Short mmCIF file of C-alpha atoms in Angstrom, two decimals:
data_model
loop_
_atom_site.label_atom_id
_atom_site.label_comp_id
_atom_site.label_asym_id
_atom_site.label_seq_id
_atom_site.Cartn_x
_atom_site.Cartn_y
_atom_site.Cartn_z
CA MET F 33 -2.35 43.65 -19.06
CA SER F 34 -1.25 41.43 -16.08
CA ALA F 35 1.57 38.85 -16.19
CA ASP F 36 0.93 35.18 -15.90
CA PRO F 37 1.79 34.42 -12.23
CA SER F 38 3.13 30.91 -13.17
CA ALA F 39 5.51 32.40 -15.62
CA ALA F 40 6.98 34.80 -13.19
CA SER F 41 7.81 32.20 -10.52
CA PRO F 42 10.04 29.29 -11.24
CA PRO F 43 8.52 25.69 -10.89
CA ARG F 44 8.49 24.65 -7.48
CA SER F 45 9.98 21.36 -5.99
CA THR F 46 9.08 20.26 -2.47
CA THR F 47 10.31 17.17 -0.70
CA SER F 48 8.51 15.65 2.20
CA PRO F 49 8.30 12.32 4.18
CA PRO F 50 5.98 9.86 2.50
CA PRO F 51 2.72 8.80 3.90
CA GLY F 52 2.90 5.74 6.22
CA GLY F 53 3.63 2.57 4.43
CA SER F 54 5.63 3.81 1.47
CA ARG F 55 8.82 2.15 0.69
CA ALA F 56 10.67 5.34 -0.29
CA SER F 57 12.15 7.64 2.46
CA ALA F 58 10.86 11.01 0.94
CA VAL F 59 8.44 12.26 -1.78
CA GLU F 60 9.67 15.11 -4.04
CA VAL F 61 7.08 17.16 -5.93
CA ARG F 62 8.33 18.83 -8.94
CA ARG F 63 6.19 21.35 -10.65
CA SER F 64 6.59 22.14 -14.45
CA ALA F 65 5.16 25.14 -16.41
CA ARG F 66 5.23 22.88 -19.48
CA ARG F 67 3.17 20.15 -17.99
CA ARG F 68 -0.47 21.03 -18.40
CA ARG F 69 -2.56 18.05 -17.31
CA THR F 70 -0.63 14.99 -16.79
CA VAL F 71 0.79 13.63 -13.45
CA SER F 72 3.45 11.00 -13.37
CA ALA F 73 5.75 9.52 -10.66
CA TYR F 74 8.78 7.30 -10.34
CA ARG F 75 11.34 6.04 -7.88
CA GLU F 76 14.65 7.76 -7.80
CA GLY F 77 17.05 5.99 -5.35
CA ASP F 78 15.33 6.10 -1.87
CA ARG F 79 12.85 8.74 -2.83
CA THR F 80 9.64 9.12 -4.99
CA VAL F 81 9.55 11.93 -7.53
CA VAL F 82 5.91 13.12 -8.58
CA LEU F 83 5.83 15.44 -11.60
CA ILE F 84 2.79 17.81 -11.60
CA PRO F 85 1.71 20.95 -13.48
CA ALA F 86 2.75 24.14 -12.07
CA ARG F 87 -0.70 25.59 -11.80
CA MET F 88 -1.97 22.62 -9.49
CA SER F 89 -3.38 23.71 -6.19
CA GLU F 90 -2.02 22.46 -2.91
CA ALA F 91 -5.02 20.32 -2.20
CA GLU F 92 -4.78 18.80 -5.87
CA GLU F 93 -1.07 18.27 -5.36
CA GLN F 94 -1.73 16.30 -2.05
CA ARG F 95 -4.49 14.15 -3.70
CA TRP F 96 -2.28 13.39 -6.69
CA VAL F 97 0.75 12.36 -4.51
CA GLY F 98 -1.44 9.82 -2.78
CA VAL F 99 -2.87 8.49 -6.01
CA MET F 100 0.61 8.04 -7.50
CA LEU F 101 2.18 6.51 -4.38
CA ASP F 102 -0.65 3.94 -4.53
CA LYS F 103 -0.20 3.46 -8.21
CA LEU F 104 3.54 2.76 -7.90
CA ALA F 105 2.91 0.53 -4.93
CA ALA F 106 0.37 -1.52 -6.90
CA GLN F 107 2.82 -1.70 -9.87
CA GLU F 108 5.66 -2.98 -7.50
CA SER F 109 3.40 -5.59 -5.86
CA LYS F 110 2.60 -7.06 -9.07
CA ARG F 111 6.21 -8.08 -9.37
CA LEU F 112 5.31 -11.17 -7.42
CA LEU F 113 7.19 -11.92 -4.25
CA GLY F 114 8.39 -15.33 -3.64
CA ASP F 115 8.08 -17.07 -0.23
CA THR F 116 11.79 -16.05 0.67
CA GLU F 117 10.94 -12.28 -0.06
CA LEU F 118 7.73 -12.42 1.80
CA ALA F 119 9.58 -14.01 4.91
CA GLU F 120 12.16 -11.11 4.48
CA ARG F 121 9.36 -8.58 4.26
CA ALA F 122 7.76 -10.15 7.57
CA ARG F 123 11.04 -9.84 9.40
CA ARG F 124 11.45 -6.13 8.30
CA LEU F 125 7.89 -5.23 9.30
CA SER F 126 8.34 -7.07 12.79
CA ALA F 127 11.44 -5.16 13.36
CA GLN F 128 9.79 -1.73 12.39
CA TYR F 129 6.34 -2.29 14.20
CA PHE F 130 6.88 -4.80 16.92
CA ASP F 131 10.53 -4.38 17.88
CA GLY F 132 11.43 -7.84 16.17
CA ARG F 133 9.25 -9.70 18.90
CA ALA F 134 7.07 -11.53 16.28
CA LEU F 135 9.43 -14.12 14.74
CA PRO F 136 7.73 -16.62 12.30
CA LEU F 137 9.34 -19.84 11.44
CA THR F 138 7.69 -19.90 7.97
CA VAL F 139 5.93 -17.29 5.84
CA ARG F 140 4.57 -18.43 2.56
CA TRP F 141 1.77 -17.90 -0.07
CA VAL F 142 -1.01 -20.48 -0.38
CA THR F 143 -3.77 -21.08 -2.94
CA ASN F 144 -6.27 -22.75 -0.42
CA GLN F 145 -7.55 -19.67 1.39
CA ASN F 146 -10.27 -18.19 -0.55
CA THR F 147 -12.36 -16.78 2.35
CA ARG F 148 -9.41 -15.43 4.46
CA TRP F 149 -6.62 -13.02 3.63
CA GLY F 150 -4.05 -14.81 5.85
CA SER F 151 -3.77 -17.26 8.76
CA CYS F 152 -1.33 -17.88 11.50
CA THR F 153 -0.56 -20.79 13.67
CA PRO F 154 1.30 -19.44 16.64
CA SER F 155 2.29 -22.92 18.02
CA GLU F 156 4.03 -23.60 14.78
CA GLY F 157 5.21 -20.17 14.11
CA SER F 158 3.71 -20.28 10.59
CA ILE F 159 2.05 -17.58 8.50
CA ARG F 160 0.20 -18.25 5.37
CA LEU F 161 -1.07 -15.43 3.05
CA SER F 162 -3.79 -16.00 0.29
CA HIS F 163 -2.45 -15.81 -3.25
CA ARG F 164 -5.37 -13.49 -3.79
CA LEU F 165 -3.37 -10.57 -2.18
CA GLN F 166 -0.58 -10.91 -5.06
CA GLY F 167 -0.95 -7.71 -7.08
CA MET F 168 -2.74 -5.69 -4.32
CA PRO F 169 -0.93 -2.54 -3.25
CA GLU F 170 2.03 -2.98 -0.96
CA TYR F 171 0.51 -1.40 2.08
CA VAL F 172 -2.34 -3.90 1.91
CA VAL F 173 -0.08 -6.93 1.93
CA ASP F 174 2.00 -5.37 4.64
CA TYR F 175 -1.15 -4.94 6.74
CA VAL F 176 -2.21 -8.54 6.23
CA LEU F 177 1.44 -9.68 7.17
CA LEU F 178 1.32 -7.37 10.32
CA HIS F 179 -2.00 -8.67 11.21
CA GLU F 180 -0.74 -12.29 11.21
CA LEU F 181 2.57 -11.25 12.95
CA ALA F 182 0.52 -9.74 15.60
CA HIS F 183 -1.16 -13.27 16.29
CA LEU F 184 2.21 -14.53 17.24
CA LEU F 185 2.26 -12.05 20.11
CA VAL F 186 -1.63 -12.05 20.84
CA PRO F 187 -3.60 -15.03 19.65
CA GLY F 188 -7.03 -13.47 19.80
CA HIS F 189 -8.64 -10.17 18.30
CA GLY F 190 -9.06 -8.55 21.58
CA PRO F 191 -8.05 -5.00 22.46
CA ASP F 192 -4.39 -5.99 23.08
CA PHE F 193 -4.27 -7.26 19.33
CA TRP F 194 -5.84 -4.00 17.95
CA ARG F 195 -3.34 -1.94 20.09
CA LEU F 196 -0.60 -3.69 18.29
CA LEU F 197 -1.83 -2.86 14.88
CA GLU F 198 -2.32 0.77 15.80
CA ALA F 199 1.39 1.16 15.19
CA TYR F 200 0.88 0.68 11.46
CA PRO F 201 -0.45 3.90 10.03
CA ARG F 202 -2.32 2.49 7.10
CA THR F 203 -4.26 -0.11 8.97
CA GLU F 204 -7.69 1.55 8.50
CA ARG F 205 -6.94 2.29 4.82
CA ALA F 206 -5.76 -1.37 4.05
CA ARG F 207 -8.82 -2.67 6.01
CA GLY F 208 -11.20 -0.49 3.88
CA TYR F 209 -9.36 -1.68 0.66
CA LEU F 210 -9.93 -5.31 1.52
CA GLU F 211 -13.63 -4.72 2.50
CA GLY F 212 -13.97 -3.01 -0.88
CA VAL F 213 -12.57 -6.03 -2.55
CA VAL F 214 -14.98 -8.42 -0.57
CA ALA F 215 -18.10 -6.23 -1.48
CA ALA F 216 -17.02 -5.90 -5.22
CA GLU F 217 -16.91 -9.73 -5.26
CA ARG F 218 -20.53 -9.95 -3.78
CA LEU F 219 -21.93 -7.70 -6.42
CA PRO F 220 -24.20 -9.41 -8.90
CA PHE F 221 -22.64 -9.88 -12.42
CA ARG F 222 -24.32 -7.85 -15.24
CA PRO F 223 -23.40 -8.48 -18.73
CA PRO F 224 -22.60 -5.40 -20.75
CA ALA F 225 -25.40 -3.92 -22.63
CA THR F 226 -25.45 -4.72 -26.43
CA ASP F 227 -26.70 -2.53 -29.25
CA THR F 228 -29.27 -4.34 -31.22
#
């Protein structure tokens, strides 16, 4: 009779830097032999703790860490940021990705942008984000903010502009998310089937 390998080894805990765009400075994965199927995560100081079953494979662990980081970010984004917090976030992003060179005079939410996610008027130093972004994952809001901050440095969408955005590691993921939202809005509405 062979022994259960998960019972012989103690639950493993690993800590690693978070994927780009996460607010926490590290991700700690804690494995538990008692946990069978569920995965959960929470913030603990400056790190994120992800609790997973001990038997989970490395590939499943990586996938679930990404899922849980996105879930936490979405929950945190739902706590609506006011204009003051949005402006502070823009300053932090400018410092982190553009060496503080993009300095908007105003950053605010607006409700009159239904076909754009954000806009920038470089001559006025103003950035406006669509209220439709509220509640989206943090990395998506950060991408749109960075996009508009980049316009303070490069007005058009030429190669120099896109080179600036390459510094943000979640640019492609955020763009994909926003494209998915737009595509979903274009899908025809189908009422649910009813049993008669």
